[in-house]
mmCIF file of C-alpha atoms and ligand atoms in Angstrom:
data_model
loop_
_atom_site.group_PDB
_atom_site.id
_atom_site.type_symbol
_atom_site.label_atom_id
_atom_site.label_comp_id
_atom_site.label_asym_id
_atom_site.label_seq_id
_atom_site.Cartn_x
_atom_site.Cartn_y
_atom_site.Cartn_z
ATOM 1 C CA UNK A 75 106.003 126.018 -48.348
ATOM 2 C CA UNK A 76 104.312 126.342 -44.809
ATOM 3 C CA UNK A 77 106.809 125.846 -41.968
ATOM 4 C CA UNK A 78 106.217 122.580 -40.301
ATOM 5 C CA UNK A 79 108.124 123.027 -37.133
ATOM 6 C CA UNK A 80 106.362 124.713 -34.061
ATOM 7 C CA UNK A 81 106.611 128.375 -33.265
ATOM 8 C CA UNK A 82 108.600 129.473 -30.291
ATOM 9 C CA UNK A 83 107.444 129.375 -27.010
ATOM 10 C CA UNK A 84 105.895 132.596 -26.002
ATOM 11 C CA UNK A 85 108.168 135.128 -23.771
ATOM 12 C CA UNK A 86 111.471 134.153 -24.876
ATOM 13 C CA UNK A 87 112.613 137.238 -26.850
ATOM 14 C CA UNK A 88 115.957 135.425 -26.566
ATOM 15 C CA UNK A 89 119.247 137.340 -26.404
ATOM 16 C CA UNK A 90 117.700 140.517 -28.047
ATOM 17 C CA UNK A 91 120.332 143.372 -27.390
ATOM 18 C CA UNK A 92 122.743 141.005 -25.576
ATOM 19 C CA UNK A 93 125.367 139.629 -28.020
ATOM 20 C CA UNK A 94 128.387 141.880 -28.492
ATOM 21 C CA UNK A 95 129.435 142.475 -32.056
ATOM 22 C CA UNK A 96 132.535 139.920 -33.049
ATOM 23 C CA UNK A 97 134.336 142.553 -35.172
ATOM 24 C CA UNK A 98 137.869 141.893 -36.488
ATOM 25 C CA UNK A 99 139.936 144.886 -34.835
ATOM 26 C CA UNK A 100 143.147 145.125 -33.357
ATOM 27 C CA UNK A 101 142.064 146.224 -29.853
ATOM 28 C CA UNK A 102 139.314 144.191 -28.577
ATOM 29 C CA UNK A 103 137.819 145.963 -25.124
ATOM 30 C CA UNK A 104 134.223 144.700 -25.356
ATOM 31 C CA UNK A 105 133.809 141.561 -23.495
ATOM 32 C CA UNK A 106 135.556 142.081 -20.290
ATOM 33 C CA UNK A 107 137.928 139.000 -20.604
ATOM 34 C CA UNK A 108 141.541 138.881 -19.486
ATOM 35 C CA UNK A 109 143.876 140.582 -22.019
ATOM 36 C CA UNK A 110 146.543 138.128 -21.033
ATOM 37 C CA UNK A 111 146.755 134.313 -21.856
ATOM 38 C CA UNK A 112 147.168 132.072 -18.842
ATOM 39 C CA UNK A 113 150.886 131.390 -17.973
ATOM 40 C CA UNK A 114 153.011 129.428 -20.277
ATOM 41 C CA UNK A 115 153.844 126.792 -17.519
ATOM 42 C CA UNK A 116 149.738 126.403 -17.138
ATOM 43 C CA UNK A 117 149.610 125.593 -20.859
ATOM 44 C CA UNK A 118 152.558 123.133 -20.985
ATOM 45 C CA UNK A 119 150.949 121.318 -17.897
ATOM 46 C CA UNK A 120 147.647 121.249 -19.501
ATOM 47 C CA UNK A 121 149.165 119.643 -22.673
ATOM 48 C CA UNK A 122 150.621 116.998 -20.523
ATOM 49 C CA UNK A 123 147.544 116.211 -18.777
ATOM 50 C CA UNK A 124 145.361 116.106 -21.932
ATOM 51 C CA UNK A 125 147.670 113.210 -23.366
ATOM 52 C CA UNK A 126 146.572 111.169 -20.261
ATOM 53 C CA UNK A 127 142.798 111.916 -20.004
ATOM 54 C CA UNK A 128 140.861 108.795 -21.087
ATOM 55 C CA UNK A 129 138.927 110.717 -23.707
ATOM 56 C CA UNK A 130 136.988 107.553 -24.775
ATOM 57 C CA UNK A 131 135.421 107.516 -21.423
ATOM 58 C CA UNK A 132 132.680 109.819 -19.707
ATOM 59 C CA UNK A 133 134.232 112.275 -17.282
ATOM 60 C CA UNK A 134 133.717 112.102 -13.516
ATOM 61 C CA UNK A 135 130.239 113.293 -13.329
ATOM 62 C CA UNK A 136 130.555 115.027 -9.988
ATOM 63 C CA UNK A 137 133.689 116.885 -10.784
ATOM 64 C CA UNK A 138 134.925 115.357 -7.506
ATOM 65 C CA UNK A 139 138.741 116.379 -7.580
ATOM 66 C CA UNK A 140 137.868 119.831 -9.061
ATOM 67 C CA UNK A 141 135.382 120.472 -6.518
ATOM 68 C CA UNK A 142 137.906 119.460 -3.811
ATOM 69 C CA UNK A 143 140.331 122.114 -5.371
ATOM 70 C CA UNK A 144 138.026 124.812 -5.334
ATOM 71 C CA UNK A 145 136.765 124.090 -1.830
ATOM 72 C CA UNK A 146 140.212 124.206 -0.433
ATOM 73 C CA UNK A 147 140.716 127.589 -2.523
ATOM 74 C CA UNK A 148 137.685 128.954 -0.915
ATOM 75 C CA UNK A 149 137.913 127.394 2.638
ATOM 76 C CA UNK A 150 134.752 125.557 2.018
ATOM 77 C CA UNK A 151 133.534 121.960 1.805
ATOM 78 C CA UNK A 152 133.418 120.141 -1.698
ATOM 79 C CA UNK A 153 129.523 119.603 -1.116
ATOM 80 C CA UNK A 154 129.132 123.333 -1.139
ATOM 81 C CA UNK A 155 130.547 123.652 -4.637
ATOM 82 C CA UNK A 156 128.590 123.332 -7.948
ATOM 83 C CA UNK A 157 130.457 123.461 -11.345
ATOM 84 C CA UNK A 158 129.175 123.938 -14.789
ATOM 85 C CA UNK A 159 130.216 125.237 -18.361
ATOM 86 C CA UNK A 160 130.601 129.113 -17.370
ATOM 87 C CA UNK A 161 128.849 130.887 -14.775
ATOM 88 C CA UNK A 162 126.053 131.699 -17.006
ATOM 89 C CA UNK A 163 125.317 128.020 -17.087
ATOM 90 C CA UNK A 164 125.494 127.944 -13.233
ATOM 91 C CA UNK A 165 122.831 130.805 -13.245
ATOM 92 C CA UNK A 166 120.783 128.726 -15.917
ATOM 93 C CA UNK A 167 120.949 125.546 -13.527
ATOM 94 C CA UNK A 168 119.881 127.817 -10.607
ATOM 95 C CA UNK A 169 116.564 128.993 -12.481
ATOM 96 C CA UNK A 170 116.072 125.631 -13.874
ATOM 97 C CA UNK A 171 115.935 124.486 -10.288
ATOM 98 C CA UNK A 172 114.316 127.364 -8.334
ATOM 99 C CA UNK A 173 112.603 129.447 -11.027
ATOM 100 C CA UNK A 174 110.396 128.339 -13.823
ATOM 101 C CA UNK A 175 106.526 128.896 -14.758
ATOM 102 C CA UNK A 176 104.687 130.565 -11.931
ATOM 103 C CA UNK A 177 107.819 131.883 -10.205
ATOM 104 C CA UNK A 178 109.396 135.130 -10.183
ATOM 105 C CA UNK A 179 113.145 136.236 -10.119
ATOM 106 C CA UNK A 180 114.105 139.840 -9.068
ATOM 107 C CA UNK A 181 116.771 141.918 -10.392
ATOM 108 C CA UNK A 182 117.860 145.527 -10.361
ATOM 109 C CA UNK A 183 118.413 147.655 -13.402
ATOM 110 C CA UNK A 184 120.653 148.357 -14.923
ATOM 111 C CA UNK A 185 122.520 145.163 -14.283
ATOM 112 C CA UNK A 186 123.715 142.096 -16.175
ATOM 113 C CA UNK A 187 121.454 141.488 -19.080
ATOM 114 C CA UNK A 188 121.744 137.653 -19.110
ATOM 115 C CA UNK A 189 119.821 137.618 -15.605
ATOM 116 C CA UNK A 190 116.689 138.592 -17.292
ATOM 117 C CA UNK A 191 117.516 136.531 -20.361
ATOM 118 C CA UNK A 192 117.957 133.439 -18.457
ATOM 119 C CA UNK A 193 114.811 134.049 -16.541
ATOM 120 C CA UNK A 194 112.759 134.251 -19.751
ATOM 121 C CA UNK A 195 114.536 131.029 -21.279
ATOM 122 C CA UNK A 196 113.453 129.110 -18.140
ATOM 123 C CA UNK A 197 109.944 130.535 -18.104
ATOM 124 C CA UNK A 198 110.434 132.533 -14.902
ATOM 125 C CA UNK A 199 108.813 135.903 -14.393
ATOM 126 C CA UNK A 200 110.903 138.827 -14.125
ATOM 127 C CA UNK A 201 110.564 141.528 -11.521
ATOM 128 C CA UNK A 202 112.778 144.529 -11.940
ATOM 129 C CA UNK A 203 113.754 147.192 -9.391
ATOM 130 C CA UNK A 204 115.703 150.363 -10.113
ATOM 131 C CA UNK A 205 119.226 151.554 -9.017
ATOM 132 C CA UNK A 206 119.269 155.113 -7.895
ATOM 133 C CA UNK A 207 120.985 157.924 -10.202
ATOM 134 C CA UNK A 208 124.375 157.148 -9.273
ATOM 135 C CA UNK A 209 123.738 153.430 -9.986
ATOM 136 C CA UNK A 210 123.706 152.428 -6.248
ATOM 137 C CA UNK A 211 120.909 150.148 -4.927
ATOM 138 C CA UNK A 212 118.914 151.241 -1.912
ATOM 139 C CA UNK A 213 117.601 148.411 0.510
ATOM 140 C CA UNK A 214 114.157 150.430 0.476
ATOM 141 C CA UNK A 215 114.162 149.636 -3.438
ATOM 142 C CA UNK A 216 115.067 145.947 -2.845
ATOM 143 C CA UNK A 217 112.456 145.864 0.098
ATOM 144 C CA UNK A 218 109.772 147.235 -2.351
ATOM 145 C CA UNK A 219 110.384 144.686 -5.048
ATOM 146 C CA UNK A 220 110.641 141.861 -2.782
ATOM 147 C CA UNK A 221 107.298 142.475 -1.261
ATOM 148 C CA UNK A 222 105.594 143.027 -4.325
ATOM 149 C CA UNK A 223 107.060 140.172 -6.401
ATOM 150 C CA UNK A 224 107.742 137.486 -3.696
ATOM 151 C CA UNK A 225 110.525 136.294 -5.813
ATOM 152 C CA UNK A 226 112.076 132.807 -5.346
ATOM 153 C CA UNK A 227 115.207 134.033 -6.649
ATOM 154 C CA UNK A 228 116.923 137.555 -6.159
ATOM 155 C CA UNK A 229 119.921 138.339 -8.341
ATOM 156 C CA UNK A 230 122.552 140.778 -7.247
ATOM 157 C CA UNK A 231 125.703 141.511 -9.410
ATOM 158 C CA UNK A 232 128.705 142.320 -7.298
ATOM 159 C CA UNK A 233 130.828 144.279 -8.889
ATOM 160 C CA UNK A 234 127.775 145.267 -11.059
ATOM 161 C CA UNK A 235 128.169 144.788 -14.928
ATOM 162 C CA UNK A 236 127.989 147.085 -16.244
ATOM 163 C CA UNK A 237 127.913 149.910 -13.966
ATOM 164 C CA UNK A 238 131.028 148.659 -11.881
ATOM 165 C CA UNK A 239 130.563 148.805 -8.223
ATOM 166 C CA UNK A 240 130.474 146.264 -5.829
ATOM 167 C CA UNK A 241 127.624 146.216 -3.491
ATOM 168 C CA UNK A 242 128.366 147.092 0.147
ATOM 169 C CA UNK A 243 128.215 144.194 2.649
ATOM 170 C CA UNK A 244 125.303 145.985 4.564
ATOM 171 C CA UNK A 245 123.219 145.803 1.508
ATOM 172 C CA UNK A 246 123.844 141.823 0.744
ATOM 173 C CA UNK A 247 123.100 141.327 4.668
ATOM 174 C CA UNK A 248 119.985 143.582 4.349
ATOM 175 C CA UNK A 249 118.571 141.774 1.527
ATOM 176 C CA UNK A 250 119.178 138.356 3.075
ATOM 177 C CA UNK A 251 117.424 139.682 6.245
ATOM 178 C CA UNK A 252 114.418 140.552 4.126
ATOM 179 C CA UNK A 253 113.876 137.185 2.359
ATOM 180 C CA UNK A 254 112.293 135.436 1.092
ATOM 181 C CA UNK A 255 113.830 132.976 -1.553
ATOM 182 C CA UNK A 256 117.408 132.494 -2.584
ATOM 183 C CA UNK A 257 119.785 135.295 -3.038
ATOM 184 C CA UNK A 258 122.226 134.850 -5.732
ATOM 185 C CA UNK A 259 125.281 137.001 -5.809
ATOM 186 C CA UNK A 260 126.730 136.953 -9.121
ATOM 187 C CA UNK A 261 130.537 137.702 -8.585
ATOM 188 C CA UNK A 262 132.088 137.401 -12.052
ATOM 189 C CA UNK A 263 134.456 140.300 -11.095
ATOM 190 C CA UNK A 264 134.941 139.698 -7.456
ATOM 191 C CA UNK A 265 138.611 139.533 -7.579
ATOM 192 C CA UNK A 266 139.001 143.098 -8.704
ATOM 193 C CA UNK A 267 136.919 144.258 -5.934
ATOM 194 C CA UNK A 268 137.792 144.754 -2.129
ATOM 195 C CA UNK A 269 135.259 142.281 -0.401
ATOM 196 C CA UNK A 270 133.345 139.268 -1.304
ATOM 197 C CA UNK A 271 129.940 137.836 -0.315
ATOM 198 C CA UNK A 272 131.663 134.266 0.113
ATOM 199 C CA UNK A 273 132.185 135.075 3.961
ATOM 200 C CA UNK A 274 128.307 135.253 4.343
ATOM 201 C CA UNK A 275 127.818 131.730 2.685
ATOM 202 C CA UNK A 276 126.320 129.226 5.440
ATOM 203 C CA UNK A 277 124.457 126.140 5.611
ATOM 204 C CA UNK A 278 121.342 128.013 7.169
ATOM 205 C CA UNK A 279 121.607 131.190 4.953
ATOM 206 C CA UNK A 280 119.801 131.173 1.511
ATOM 207 C CA UNK A 281 122.774 132.661 -0.421
ATOM 208 C CA UNK A 282 124.784 131.265 -3.218
ATOM 209 C CA UNK A 283 127.891 133.268 -4.834
ATOM 210 C CA UNK A 284 128.736 132.540 -8.416
ATOM 211 C CA UNK A 285 132.157 132.763 -9.944
ATOM 212 C CA UNK A 286 133.814 132.187 -13.239
ATOM 213 C CA UNK A 287 137.194 131.167 -14.735
ATOM 214 C CA UNK A 288 136.494 133.705 -17.688
ATOM 215 C CA UNK A 289 138.106 136.845 -16.472
ATOM 216 C CA UNK A 290 140.698 136.606 -13.773
ATOM 217 C CA UNK A 291 141.774 133.162 -14.761
ATOM 218 C CA UNK A 292 142.161 134.008 -18.408
ATOM 219 C CA UNK A 293 140.161 130.865 -19.420
ATOM 220 C CA UNK A 294 137.127 132.326 -21.115
ATOM 221 C CA UNK A 295 137.638 129.797 -24.144
ATOM 222 C CA UNK A 296 137.137 127.142 -21.677
ATOM 223 C CA UNK A 297 133.708 127.943 -20.413
ATOM 224 C CA UNK A 298 134.249 127.047 -16.936
ATOM 225 C CA UNK A 299 132.098 128.576 -13.646
ATOM 226 C CA UNK A 300 130.852 127.567 -10.252
ATOM 227 C CA UNK A 301 129.025 128.530 -7.155
ATOM 228 C CA UNK A 302 129.607 128.329 -3.602
ATOM 229 C CA UNK A 303 126.384 127.686 -1.470
ATOM 230 C CA UNK A 304 124.765 125.677 1.131
ATOM 231 C CA UNK A 305 125.181 121.904 0.708
ATOM 232 C CA UNK A 306 121.565 121.175 0.290
ATOM 233 C CA UNK A 307 121.217 123.790 -2.558
ATOM 234 C CA UNK A 308 124.233 122.223 -4.164
ATOM 235 C CA UNK A 309 122.932 118.946 -4.093
ATOM 236 C CA UNK A 310 119.514 119.847 -5.689
ATOM 237 C CA UNK A 311 121.406 121.312 -8.660
ATOM 238 C CA UNK A 312 123.365 118.319 -9.100
ATOM 239 C CA UNK A 313 120.158 116.348 -8.730
ATOM 240 C CA UNK A 314 117.717 118.447 -11.247
ATOM 241 C CA UNK A 315 119.654 120.813 -13.196
ATOM 242 C CA UNK A 316 122.812 119.413 -14.321
ATOM 243 C CA UNK A 317 122.966 117.033 -17.418
ATOM 244 C CA UNK A 318 124.803 113.954 -16.849
ATOM 245 C CA UNK A 319 128.457 114.502 -17.419
ATOM 246 C CA UNK A 320 128.052 118.203 -18.281
ATOM 247 C CA UNK A 321 131.542 119.208 -17.545
ATOM 248 C CA UNK A 322 134.027 117.664 -19.793
ATOM 249 C CA UNK A 323 137.189 115.947 -18.690
ATOM 250 C CA UNK A 324 139.646 118.435 -20.229
ATOM 251 C CA UNK A 325 137.842 121.271 -18.671
ATOM 252 C CA UNK A 326 137.861 119.440 -15.260
ATOM 253 C CA UNK A 327 141.700 119.143 -15.479
ATOM 254 C CA UNK A 328 142.073 122.593 -16.721
ATOM 255 C CA UNK A 329 140.326 123.928 -13.911
ATOM 256 C CA UNK A 330 142.368 122.138 -11.312
ATOM 257 C CA UNK A 331 145.581 123.105 -13.003
ATOM 258 C CA UNK A 332 144.864 126.801 -13.123
ATOM 259 C CA UNK A 333 144.651 126.786 -9.330
ATOM 260 C CA UNK A 334 148.228 126.051 -9.148
ATOM 261 C CA UNK A 335 148.794 129.408 -10.612
ATOM 262 C CA UNK A 336 147.173 131.527 -8.233
ATOM 263 C CA UNK A 337 150.026 133.951 -7.787
ATOM 264 C CA UNK A 338 150.179 134.587 -11.325
ATOM 265 C CA UNK A 339 146.593 135.278 -11.363
ATOM 266 C CA UNK A 340 146.763 137.810 -8.632
ATOM 267 C CA UNK A 341 149.605 139.573 -10.425
ATOM 268 C CA UNK A 342 147.372 139.864 -13.464
ATOM 269 C CA UNK A 343 144.453 141.114 -11.449
ATOM 270 C CA UNK A 344 146.776 143.712 -9.642
ATOM 271 C CA UNK A 345 148.118 145.070 -12.828
ATOM 272 C CA UNK A 346 144.473 145.377 -14.313
ATOM 273 C CA UNK A 347 143.265 147.242 -11.196
ATOM 274 C CA UNK A 348 146.021 149.582 -11.482
ATOM 275 C CA UNK A 349 145.620 149.985 -15.312
ATOM 276 C CA UNK A 350 141.688 150.644 -14.372
ATOM 277 C CA UNK A 351 142.532 153.699 -12.381
ATOM 278 C CA UNK A 352 145.079 154.810 -14.999
ATOM 279 C CA UNK A 353 142.280 154.573 -17.784
ATOM 280 C CA UNK A 354 139.923 156.343 -15.340
ATOM 281 C CA UNK A 355 142.464 159.269 -14.848
ATOM 282 C CA UNK A 356 142.734 159.473 -18.658
ATOM 283 C CA UNK A 357 138.865 159.636 -19.140
ATOM 284 C CA UNK A 358 138.593 162.294 -16.539
ATOM 285 C CA UNK A 359 140.627 164.270 -18.956
ATOM 286 C CA UNK A 360 137.884 163.905 -21.808
ATOM 287 C CA UNK A 361 134.463 165.225 -22.182
ATOM 288 C CA UNK A 362 132.944 161.958 -20.737
ATOM 289 C CA UNK A 363 130.910 161.152 -17.648
ATOM 290 C CA UNK A 364 132.328 157.999 -15.915
ATOM 291 C CA UNK A 365 131.439 156.012 -12.844
ATOM 292 C CA UNK A 366 133.813 154.458 -10.314
ATOM 293 C CA UNK A 367 134.669 150.794 -10.823
ATOM 294 C CA UNK A 368 135.619 147.886 -8.667
ATOM 295 C CA UNK A 369 135.912 145.695 -11.747
ATOM 296 C CA UNK A 370 137.941 145.257 -14.889
ATOM 297 C CA UNK A 371 135.805 147.617 -17.145
ATOM 298 C CA UNK A 372 134.604 151.096 -16.878
ATOM 299 C CA UNK A 373 131.356 152.652 -17.854
ATOM 300 C CA UNK A 374 131.463 156.005 -19.674
ATOM 301 C CA UNK A 375 129.030 158.516 -21.408
ATOM 302 C CA UNK A 376 130.615 160.850 -23.948
ATOM 303 C CA UNK A 377 129.162 164.142 -23.612
ATOM 304 C CA UNK A 378 129.609 165.744 -27.018
ATOM 305 C CA UNK A 379 128.597 162.847 -29.383
ATOM 306 C CA UNK A 380 126.104 159.881 -29.227
ATOM 307 C CA UNK A 381 127.414 156.476 -27.983
ATOM 308 C CA UNK A 382 126.626 154.604 -31.207
ATOM 309 C CA UNK A 383 128.430 157.480 -33.167
ATOM 310 C CA UNK A 384 131.513 157.353 -30.840
ATOM 311 C CA UNK A 385 131.473 153.180 -30.802
ATOM 312 C CA UNK A 386 131.612 153.282 -34.575
ATOM 313 C CA UNK A 387 134.296 155.751 -34.842
ATOM 314 C CA UNK A 388 136.402 153.843 -32.179
ATOM 315 C CA UNK A 389 135.772 150.579 -34.476
ATOM 316 C CA UNK A 390 137.023 152.794 -37.566
ATOM 317 C CA UNK A 391 140.250 153.204 -35.587
ATOM 318 C CA UNK A 392 140.397 149.619 -34.499
ATOM 319 C CA UNK A 393 139.168 149.664 -31.188
ATOM 320 C CA UNK A 394 136.171 147.685 -30.010
ATOM 321 C CA UNK A 395 134.217 148.598 -26.932
ATOM 322 C CA UNK A 396 130.735 147.707 -25.748
ATOM 323 C CA UNK A 397 127.804 149.757 -26.976
ATOM 324 C CA UNK A 398 125.535 149.773 -23.958
ATOM 325 C CA UNK A 399 123.309 152.864 -25.379
ATOM 326 C CA UNK A 400 120.061 150.736 -25.932
ATOM 327 C CA UNK A 401 120.411 149.198 -22.568
ATOM 328 C CA UNK A 402 118.076 150.091 -19.758
ATOM 329 C CA UNK A 403 118.997 153.390 -18.232
ATOM 330 C CA UNK A 404 122.190 153.598 -20.253
ATOM 331 C CA UNK A 405 121.436 156.014 -23.188
ATOM 332 C CA UNK A 406 124.808 157.220 -24.542
ATOM 333 C CA UNK A 407 126.752 154.834 -22.606
ATOM 334 C CA UNK A 408 129.757 152.673 -23.575
ATOM 335 C CA UNK A 409 131.643 150.199 -21.613
ATOM 336 C CA UNK A 410 135.258 149.603 -21.944
ATOM 337 C CA UNK A 411 137.142 146.430 -20.836
ATOM 338 C CA UNK A 412 140.571 146.975 -19.054
ATOM 339 C CA UNK A 413 143.241 145.600 -21.536
ATOM 340 C CA UNK A 414 147.098 145.616 -21.691
ATOM 341 C CA UNK A 415 148.826 148.806 -20.932
ATOM 342 C CA UNK A 416 149.421 149.103 -24.740
ATOM 343 C CA UNK A 417 145.660 148.397 -25.475
ATOM 344 C CA UNK A 418 144.527 151.004 -23.031
ATOM 345 C CA UNK A 419 146.790 153.589 -24.416
ATOM 346 C CA UNK A 420 145.348 153.013 -27.816
ATOM 347 C CA UNK A 421 141.556 153.161 -26.418
ATOM 348 C CA UNK A 422 142.606 156.368 -24.921
ATOM 349 C CA UNK A 423 144.404 157.971 -27.861
ATOM 350 C CA UNK A 424 141.431 156.677 -30.228
ATOM 351 C CA UNK A 425 138.938 158.140 -27.944
ATOM 352 C CA UNK A 426 140.608 161.590 -27.535
ATOM 353 C CA UNK A 427 140.914 161.615 -31.347
ATOM 354 C CA UNK A 428 137.053 160.904 -31.696
ATOM 355 C CA UNK A 429 136.175 163.417 -29.177
HETATM 356 N N1 PMP B 529 128.068 137.223 -14.661
HETATM 357 C C1 PMP B 529 128.418 138.341 -15.099
HETATM 358 C C2 PMP B 529 128.124 139.633 -14.369
HETATM 359 C C3 PMP B 529 129.306 138.592 -16.433
HETATM 360 O O1 PMP B 529 129.532 139.772 -16.864
HETATM 361 C C4 PMP B 529 129.682 137.480 -17.203
HETATM 362 C C5 PMP B 529 130.443 137.558 -18.454
HETATM 363 N N2 PMP B 529 129.906 138.438 -19.360
HETATM 364 C C6 PMP B 529 129.061 136.102 -16.600
HETATM 365 C C7 PMP B 529 128.342 136.107 -15.610
HETATM 366 C C8 PMP B 529 129.144 134.920 -17.491
HETATM 367 O O2 PMP B 529 130.554 134.524 -17.403
HETATM 368 P P1 PMP B 529 130.831 132.968 -17.960
HETATM 369 O O3 PMP B 529 131.809 133.259 -19.032
HETATM 370 O O4 PMP B 529 131.533 132.196 -16.836
HETATM 371 O O5 PMP B 529 129.824 132.348 -18.461
#
């Protein structure tokens, strides 16, 4: 029988190559989550709170209390905070509002694949620049791409997934000085790095910084993210890109409660940063190329066997990492998330065995 539904809109190519394998293994180091669950006291407080949430009513559409708490956390005003279901949805809202047919979004490969995917989903034309051989980004390259493409949105990812380094402040300032358009700095991993572009956010600066609860807050299962940006931009996102009541009541409460456990979050981050350096030192003793990281993951390229071969051999040893070898400029590369000390030991031992 002939299909009676329409063909897909052209140019989508959705998610090709993005989804990470969800394989049943003992050691999962493939999606950059926190290896630690949230603090037990948070879970107990959440259970109590859920008992009182009026689930038969729609939630507060504007996430008023959560935005007030996030504003306090970052020293900004609630009007400068936009919230959505994960930072991916924040990015999608940005391109729904400021991208779309006839508009372009700039990004610099290799970088977070969803920036391009969300551009295609929203009918936004991608213009791509290239990082240098060491994966740093030069202002000259940004200037070249911006002058050719006149993007309405430019993405930077800092620290950059999957290459690991944070963008220097001078580069972010340099890009802002170039204009045109809105600069989006995706800071999904910012707590692992030593500086943040948040300090550059101001009413008259076309900059937004996106954040997530998925990594440092140990809440990937909740799907909660936000951005900090100029109040007029935030107001437009609420007006045109967010569906009514898009952030559910339990999630709003969970997002507020988590912020009471900032010290515990910072302890987890400190441990992961020291584990990152320990894993990097372990990798330095193996036949792999690595790159320095300001995030909770490391990019590596085995010298003696192909990326997919090593990926499979690690899975055979019940260790799952991300195979990046088909991504732009990353032939032969794997990305490993920093896990618990025991998981990191298991990874290093398995990799040594494989190589
Ligand atoms: N930005 C970057 C750079 C990421 O690596 C990720 C997670 N893979 C996200 C955004 C999406 O995070 P969230 O879970 O908040 O949608």
